[in-house]
PDB file of C-alpha atoms in Angstrom:
ATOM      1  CA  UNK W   1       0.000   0.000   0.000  1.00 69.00           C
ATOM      2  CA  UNK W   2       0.987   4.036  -0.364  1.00 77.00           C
ATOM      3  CA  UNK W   3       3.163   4.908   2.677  1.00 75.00           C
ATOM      4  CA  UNK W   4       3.258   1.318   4.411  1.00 70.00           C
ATOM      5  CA  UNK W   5       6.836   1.434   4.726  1.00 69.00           C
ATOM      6  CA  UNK W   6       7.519   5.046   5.365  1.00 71.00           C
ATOM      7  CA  UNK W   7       8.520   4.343   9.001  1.00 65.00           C
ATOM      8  CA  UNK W   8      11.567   3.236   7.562  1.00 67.00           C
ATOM      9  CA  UNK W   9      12.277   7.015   6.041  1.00 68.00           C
ATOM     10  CA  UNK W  10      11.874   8.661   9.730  1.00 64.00           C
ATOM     11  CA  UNK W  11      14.699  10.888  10.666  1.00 63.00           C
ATOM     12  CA  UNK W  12      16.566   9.585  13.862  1.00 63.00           C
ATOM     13  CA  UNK W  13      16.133  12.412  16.548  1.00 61.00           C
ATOM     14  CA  UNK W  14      17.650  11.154  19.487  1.00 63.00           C
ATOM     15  CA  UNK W  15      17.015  14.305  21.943  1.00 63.00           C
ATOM     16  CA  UNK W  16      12.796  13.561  21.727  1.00 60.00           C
ATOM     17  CA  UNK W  17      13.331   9.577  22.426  1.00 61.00           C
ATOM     18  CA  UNK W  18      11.448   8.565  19.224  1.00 60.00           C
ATOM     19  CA  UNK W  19      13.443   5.813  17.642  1.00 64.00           C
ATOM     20  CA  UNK W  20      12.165   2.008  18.542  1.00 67.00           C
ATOM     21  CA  UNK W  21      14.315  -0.430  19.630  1.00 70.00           C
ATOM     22  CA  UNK W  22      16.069  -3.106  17.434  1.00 72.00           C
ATOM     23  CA  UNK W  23      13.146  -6.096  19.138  1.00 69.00           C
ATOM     24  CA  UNK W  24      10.807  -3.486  17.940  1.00 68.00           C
ATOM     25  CA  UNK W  25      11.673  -3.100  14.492  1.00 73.00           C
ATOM     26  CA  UNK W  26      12.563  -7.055  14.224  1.00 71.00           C
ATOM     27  CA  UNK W  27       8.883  -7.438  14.863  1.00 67.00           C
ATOM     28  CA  UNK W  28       7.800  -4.728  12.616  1.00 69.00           C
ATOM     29  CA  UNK W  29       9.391  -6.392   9.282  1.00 74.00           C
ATOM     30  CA  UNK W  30       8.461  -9.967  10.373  1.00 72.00           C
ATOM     31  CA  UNK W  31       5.079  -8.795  10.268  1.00 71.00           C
ATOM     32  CA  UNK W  32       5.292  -6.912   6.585  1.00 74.00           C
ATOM     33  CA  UNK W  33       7.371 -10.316   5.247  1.00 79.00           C
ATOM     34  CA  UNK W  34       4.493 -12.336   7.195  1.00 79.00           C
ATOM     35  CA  UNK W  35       7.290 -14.459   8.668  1.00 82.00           C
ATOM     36  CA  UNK W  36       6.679 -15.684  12.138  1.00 82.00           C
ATOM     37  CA  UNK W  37       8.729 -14.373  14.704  1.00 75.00           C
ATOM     38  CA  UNK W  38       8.227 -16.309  17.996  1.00 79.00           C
ATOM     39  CA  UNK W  39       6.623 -20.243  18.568  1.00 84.00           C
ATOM     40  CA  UNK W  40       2.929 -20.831  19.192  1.00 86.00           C
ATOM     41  CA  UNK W  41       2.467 -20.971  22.925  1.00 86.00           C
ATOM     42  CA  UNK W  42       5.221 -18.528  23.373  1.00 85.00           C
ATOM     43  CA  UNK W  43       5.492 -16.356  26.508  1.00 84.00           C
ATOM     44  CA  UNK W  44       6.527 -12.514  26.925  1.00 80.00           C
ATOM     45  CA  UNK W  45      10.601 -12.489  28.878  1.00 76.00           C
ATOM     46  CA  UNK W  46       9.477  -9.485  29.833  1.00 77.00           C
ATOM     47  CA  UNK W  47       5.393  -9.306  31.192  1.00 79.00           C
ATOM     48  CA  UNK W  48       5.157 -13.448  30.910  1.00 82.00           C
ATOM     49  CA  UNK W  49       1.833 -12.700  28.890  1.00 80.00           C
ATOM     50  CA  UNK W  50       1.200 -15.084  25.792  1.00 82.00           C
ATOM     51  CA  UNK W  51       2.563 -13.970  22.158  1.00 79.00           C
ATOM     52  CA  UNK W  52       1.747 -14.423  18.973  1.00 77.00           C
ATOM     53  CA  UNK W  53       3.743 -16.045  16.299  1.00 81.00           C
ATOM     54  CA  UNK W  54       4.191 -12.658  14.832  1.00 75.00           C
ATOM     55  CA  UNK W  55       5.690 -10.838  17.293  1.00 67.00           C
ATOM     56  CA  UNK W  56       2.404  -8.128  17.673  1.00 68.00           C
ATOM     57  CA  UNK W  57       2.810  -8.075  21.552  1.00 71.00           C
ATOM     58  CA  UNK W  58       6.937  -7.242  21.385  1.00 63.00           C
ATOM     59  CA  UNK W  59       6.215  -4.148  19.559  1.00 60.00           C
ATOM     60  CA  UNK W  60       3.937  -2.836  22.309  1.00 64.00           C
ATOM     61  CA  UNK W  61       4.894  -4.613  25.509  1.00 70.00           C
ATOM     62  CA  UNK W  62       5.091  -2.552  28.484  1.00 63.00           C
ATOM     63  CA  UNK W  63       7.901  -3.578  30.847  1.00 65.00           C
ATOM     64  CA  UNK W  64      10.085  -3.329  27.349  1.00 56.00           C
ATOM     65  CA  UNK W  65       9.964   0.273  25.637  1.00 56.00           C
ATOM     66  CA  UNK W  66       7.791   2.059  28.567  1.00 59.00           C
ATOM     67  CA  UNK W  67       4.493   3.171  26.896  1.00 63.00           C
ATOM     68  CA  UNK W  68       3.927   4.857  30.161  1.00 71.00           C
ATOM     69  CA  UNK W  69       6.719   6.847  29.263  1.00 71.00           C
ATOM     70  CA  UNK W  70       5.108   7.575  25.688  1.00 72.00           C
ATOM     71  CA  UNK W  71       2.286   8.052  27.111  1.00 80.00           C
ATOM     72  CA  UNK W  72       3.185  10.340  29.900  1.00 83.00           C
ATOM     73  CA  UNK W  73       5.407  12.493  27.133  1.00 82.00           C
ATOM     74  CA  UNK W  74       2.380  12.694  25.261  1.00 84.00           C
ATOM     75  CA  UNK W  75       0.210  13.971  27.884  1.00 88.00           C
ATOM     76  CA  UNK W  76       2.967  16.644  29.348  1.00 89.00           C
ATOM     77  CA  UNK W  77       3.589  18.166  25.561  1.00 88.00           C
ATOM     78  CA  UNK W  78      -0.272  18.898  24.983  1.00 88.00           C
ATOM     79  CA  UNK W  79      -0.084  20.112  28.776  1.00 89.00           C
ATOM     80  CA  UNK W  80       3.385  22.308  28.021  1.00 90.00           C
ATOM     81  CA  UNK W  81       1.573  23.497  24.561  1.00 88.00           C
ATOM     82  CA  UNK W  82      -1.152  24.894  26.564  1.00 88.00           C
ATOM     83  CA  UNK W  83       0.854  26.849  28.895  1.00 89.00           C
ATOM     84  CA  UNK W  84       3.269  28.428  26.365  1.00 87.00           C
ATOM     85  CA  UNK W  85       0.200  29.404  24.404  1.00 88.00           C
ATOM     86  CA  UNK W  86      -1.660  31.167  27.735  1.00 89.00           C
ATOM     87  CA  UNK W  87      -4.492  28.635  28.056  1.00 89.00           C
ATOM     88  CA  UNK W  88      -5.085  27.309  31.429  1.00 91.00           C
ATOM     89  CA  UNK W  89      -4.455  23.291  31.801  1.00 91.00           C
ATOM     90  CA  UNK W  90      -3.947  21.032  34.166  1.00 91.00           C
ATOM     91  CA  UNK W  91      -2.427  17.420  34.574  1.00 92.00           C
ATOM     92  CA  UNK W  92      -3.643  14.602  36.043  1.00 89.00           C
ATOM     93  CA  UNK W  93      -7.060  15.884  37.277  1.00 86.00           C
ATOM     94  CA  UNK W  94      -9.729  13.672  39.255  1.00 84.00           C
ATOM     95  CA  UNK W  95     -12.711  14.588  38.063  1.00 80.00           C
ATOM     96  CA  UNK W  96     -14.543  12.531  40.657  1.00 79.00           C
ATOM     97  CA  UNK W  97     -16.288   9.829  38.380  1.00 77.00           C
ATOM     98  CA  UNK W  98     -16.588   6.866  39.589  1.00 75.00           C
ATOM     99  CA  UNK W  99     -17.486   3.113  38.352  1.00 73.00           C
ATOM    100  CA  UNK W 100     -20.502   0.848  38.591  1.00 75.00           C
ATOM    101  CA  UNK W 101     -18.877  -0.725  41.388  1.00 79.00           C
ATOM    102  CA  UNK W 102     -17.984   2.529  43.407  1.00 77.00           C
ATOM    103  CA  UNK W 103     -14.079   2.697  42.848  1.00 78.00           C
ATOM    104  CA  UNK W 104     -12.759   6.384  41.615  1.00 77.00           C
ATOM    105  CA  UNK W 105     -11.903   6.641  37.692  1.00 75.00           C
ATOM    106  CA  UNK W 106      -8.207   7.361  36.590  1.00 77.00           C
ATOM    107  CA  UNK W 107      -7.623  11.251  37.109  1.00 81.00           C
ATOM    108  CA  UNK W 108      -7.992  13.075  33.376  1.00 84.00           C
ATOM    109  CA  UNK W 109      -4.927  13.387  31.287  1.00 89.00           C
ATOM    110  CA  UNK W 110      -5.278  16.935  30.935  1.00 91.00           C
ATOM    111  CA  UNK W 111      -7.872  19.470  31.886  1.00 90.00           C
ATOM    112  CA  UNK W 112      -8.038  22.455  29.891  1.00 91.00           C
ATOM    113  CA  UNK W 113     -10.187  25.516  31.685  1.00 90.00           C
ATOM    114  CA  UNK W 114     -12.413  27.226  29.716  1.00 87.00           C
ATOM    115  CA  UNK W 115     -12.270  26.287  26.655  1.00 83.00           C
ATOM    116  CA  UNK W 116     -15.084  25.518  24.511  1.00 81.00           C
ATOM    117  CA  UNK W 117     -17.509  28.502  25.282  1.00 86.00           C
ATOM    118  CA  UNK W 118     -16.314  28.751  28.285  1.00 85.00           C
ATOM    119  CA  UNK W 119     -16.429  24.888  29.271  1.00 86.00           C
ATOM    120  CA  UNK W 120     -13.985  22.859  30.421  1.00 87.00           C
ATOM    121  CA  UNK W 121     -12.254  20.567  28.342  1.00 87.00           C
ATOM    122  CA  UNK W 122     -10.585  16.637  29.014  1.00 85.00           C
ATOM    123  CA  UNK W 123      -8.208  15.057  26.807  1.00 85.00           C
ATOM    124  CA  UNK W 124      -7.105  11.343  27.502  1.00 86.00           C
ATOM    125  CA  UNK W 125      -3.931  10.154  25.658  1.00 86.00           C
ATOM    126  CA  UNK W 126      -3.892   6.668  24.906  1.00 82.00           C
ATOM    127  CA  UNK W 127      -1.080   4.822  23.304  1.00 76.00           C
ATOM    128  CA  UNK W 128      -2.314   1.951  21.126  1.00 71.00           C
ATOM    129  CA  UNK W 129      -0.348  -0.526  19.526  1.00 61.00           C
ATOM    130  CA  UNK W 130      -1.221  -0.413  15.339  1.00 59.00           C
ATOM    131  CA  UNK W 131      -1.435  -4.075  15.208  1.00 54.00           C
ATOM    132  CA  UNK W 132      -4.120  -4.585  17.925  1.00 53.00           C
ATOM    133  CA  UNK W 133      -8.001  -4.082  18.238  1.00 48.00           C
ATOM    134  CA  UNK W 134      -8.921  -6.601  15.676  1.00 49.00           C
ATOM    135  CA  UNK W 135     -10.407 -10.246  15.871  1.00 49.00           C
ATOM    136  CA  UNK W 136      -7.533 -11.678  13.578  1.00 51.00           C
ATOM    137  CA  UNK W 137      -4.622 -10.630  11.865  1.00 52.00           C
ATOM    138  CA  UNK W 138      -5.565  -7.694   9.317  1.00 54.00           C
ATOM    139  CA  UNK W 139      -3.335  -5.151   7.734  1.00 52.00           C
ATOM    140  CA  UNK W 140      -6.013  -2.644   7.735  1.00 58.00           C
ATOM    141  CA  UNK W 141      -5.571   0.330   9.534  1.00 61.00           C
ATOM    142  CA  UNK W 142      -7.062   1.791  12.436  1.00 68.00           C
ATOM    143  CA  UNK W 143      -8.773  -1.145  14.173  1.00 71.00           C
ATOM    144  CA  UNK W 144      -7.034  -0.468  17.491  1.00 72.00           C
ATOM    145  CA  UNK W 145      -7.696   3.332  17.961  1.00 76.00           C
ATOM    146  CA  UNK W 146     -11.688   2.596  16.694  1.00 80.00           C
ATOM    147  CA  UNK W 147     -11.769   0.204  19.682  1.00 81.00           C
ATOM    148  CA  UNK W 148      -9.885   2.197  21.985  1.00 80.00           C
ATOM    149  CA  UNK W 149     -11.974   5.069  21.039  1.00 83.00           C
ATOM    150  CA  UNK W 150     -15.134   2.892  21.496  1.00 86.00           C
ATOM    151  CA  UNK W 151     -13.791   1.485  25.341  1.00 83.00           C
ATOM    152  CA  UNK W 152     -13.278   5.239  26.188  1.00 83.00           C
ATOM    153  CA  UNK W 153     -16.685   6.505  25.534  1.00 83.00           C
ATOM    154  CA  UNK W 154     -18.271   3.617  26.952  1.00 83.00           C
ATOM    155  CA  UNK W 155     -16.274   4.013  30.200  1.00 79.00           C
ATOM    156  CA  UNK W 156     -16.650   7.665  30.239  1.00 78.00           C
ATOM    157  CA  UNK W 157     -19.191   9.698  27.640  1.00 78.00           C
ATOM    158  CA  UNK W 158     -22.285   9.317  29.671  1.00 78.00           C
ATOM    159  CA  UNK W 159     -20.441  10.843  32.648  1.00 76.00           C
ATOM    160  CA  UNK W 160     -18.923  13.545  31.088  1.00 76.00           C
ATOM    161  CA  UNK W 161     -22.287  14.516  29.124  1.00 76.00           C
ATOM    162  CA  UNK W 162     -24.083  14.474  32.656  1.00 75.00           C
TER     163      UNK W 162
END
């Protein structure tokens, strides 16, 4: 397809911690070449969750490459954006919603004041892996931020309409 392998024309910038590591990018071209990259029944060295033959989980694992750390990045940059351009935000607000079962809701990413006619504003940064959200192996995009999009709003869009 158009673009599929323009990751491989990314310029290296070091200083913002955007490169992926060499298990990464193993994974990455396994997966375009369709070549398995681990056995069936394989386990994670680093989380001990099962893999898949093709590697999906190594690109995205969490104890590896930190998407915490991508994902708190993410959230301070929209937060530092705000500041520098005089709009009032905060980080890591609770906004006191809680679940079906009582317990309190993760705090929102950011909290911008005022924004949209004078109404306050949440964003939630979510880092999803491009390979997951769908019921079988697909090389069509956007299947993991449709269902990431669709877990967020059922967690969260009635209570934030309300």
């Amino acid at each position: 397809m158009k673009h599929a392998l323009d990751f491989l024309l990314v310029i290296h910038v070091p200083g913002l911690n955007k490169q992926i590591g060499s298990r990464q990018f193993s994974a990455i071209l396994c997966d375009r070449l369709g070549i398995p990259l681990f056995e069936p029944d394989s386990l994670c060295p680093f989380c001990k969750r099962e893999m898949d033959v093709f590697g999906d989980h190594a690109v995205h694992c969490t104890n590896e490459i930190g998407l915490k750390f991508l994902h708190d990045l993410v959230r301070d940059t929209i937060a530092d954006m705000c500041y520098r351009a005089g709009v009032p935000a905060r980080k890591k607000v609770d906004l006191g919603f809680l679940t079906k079962n009582g317990t309190s809701l993760r705090p929102a990413d950011v909290l911008v004041l005022n924004w949209d006619n004078g109404r306050d504003v949440c964003f939630d940064v979510t880092i999803v892996s491009p390979f997951g959200g769908s019921n079988g192996r697909t090389l069509e995009g956007g299947h993991a931020i449709r269902d990431a999009v669709n877990r967020k709003n059922t967690k969260y869009l009635e209570k934030c309409t309300a």
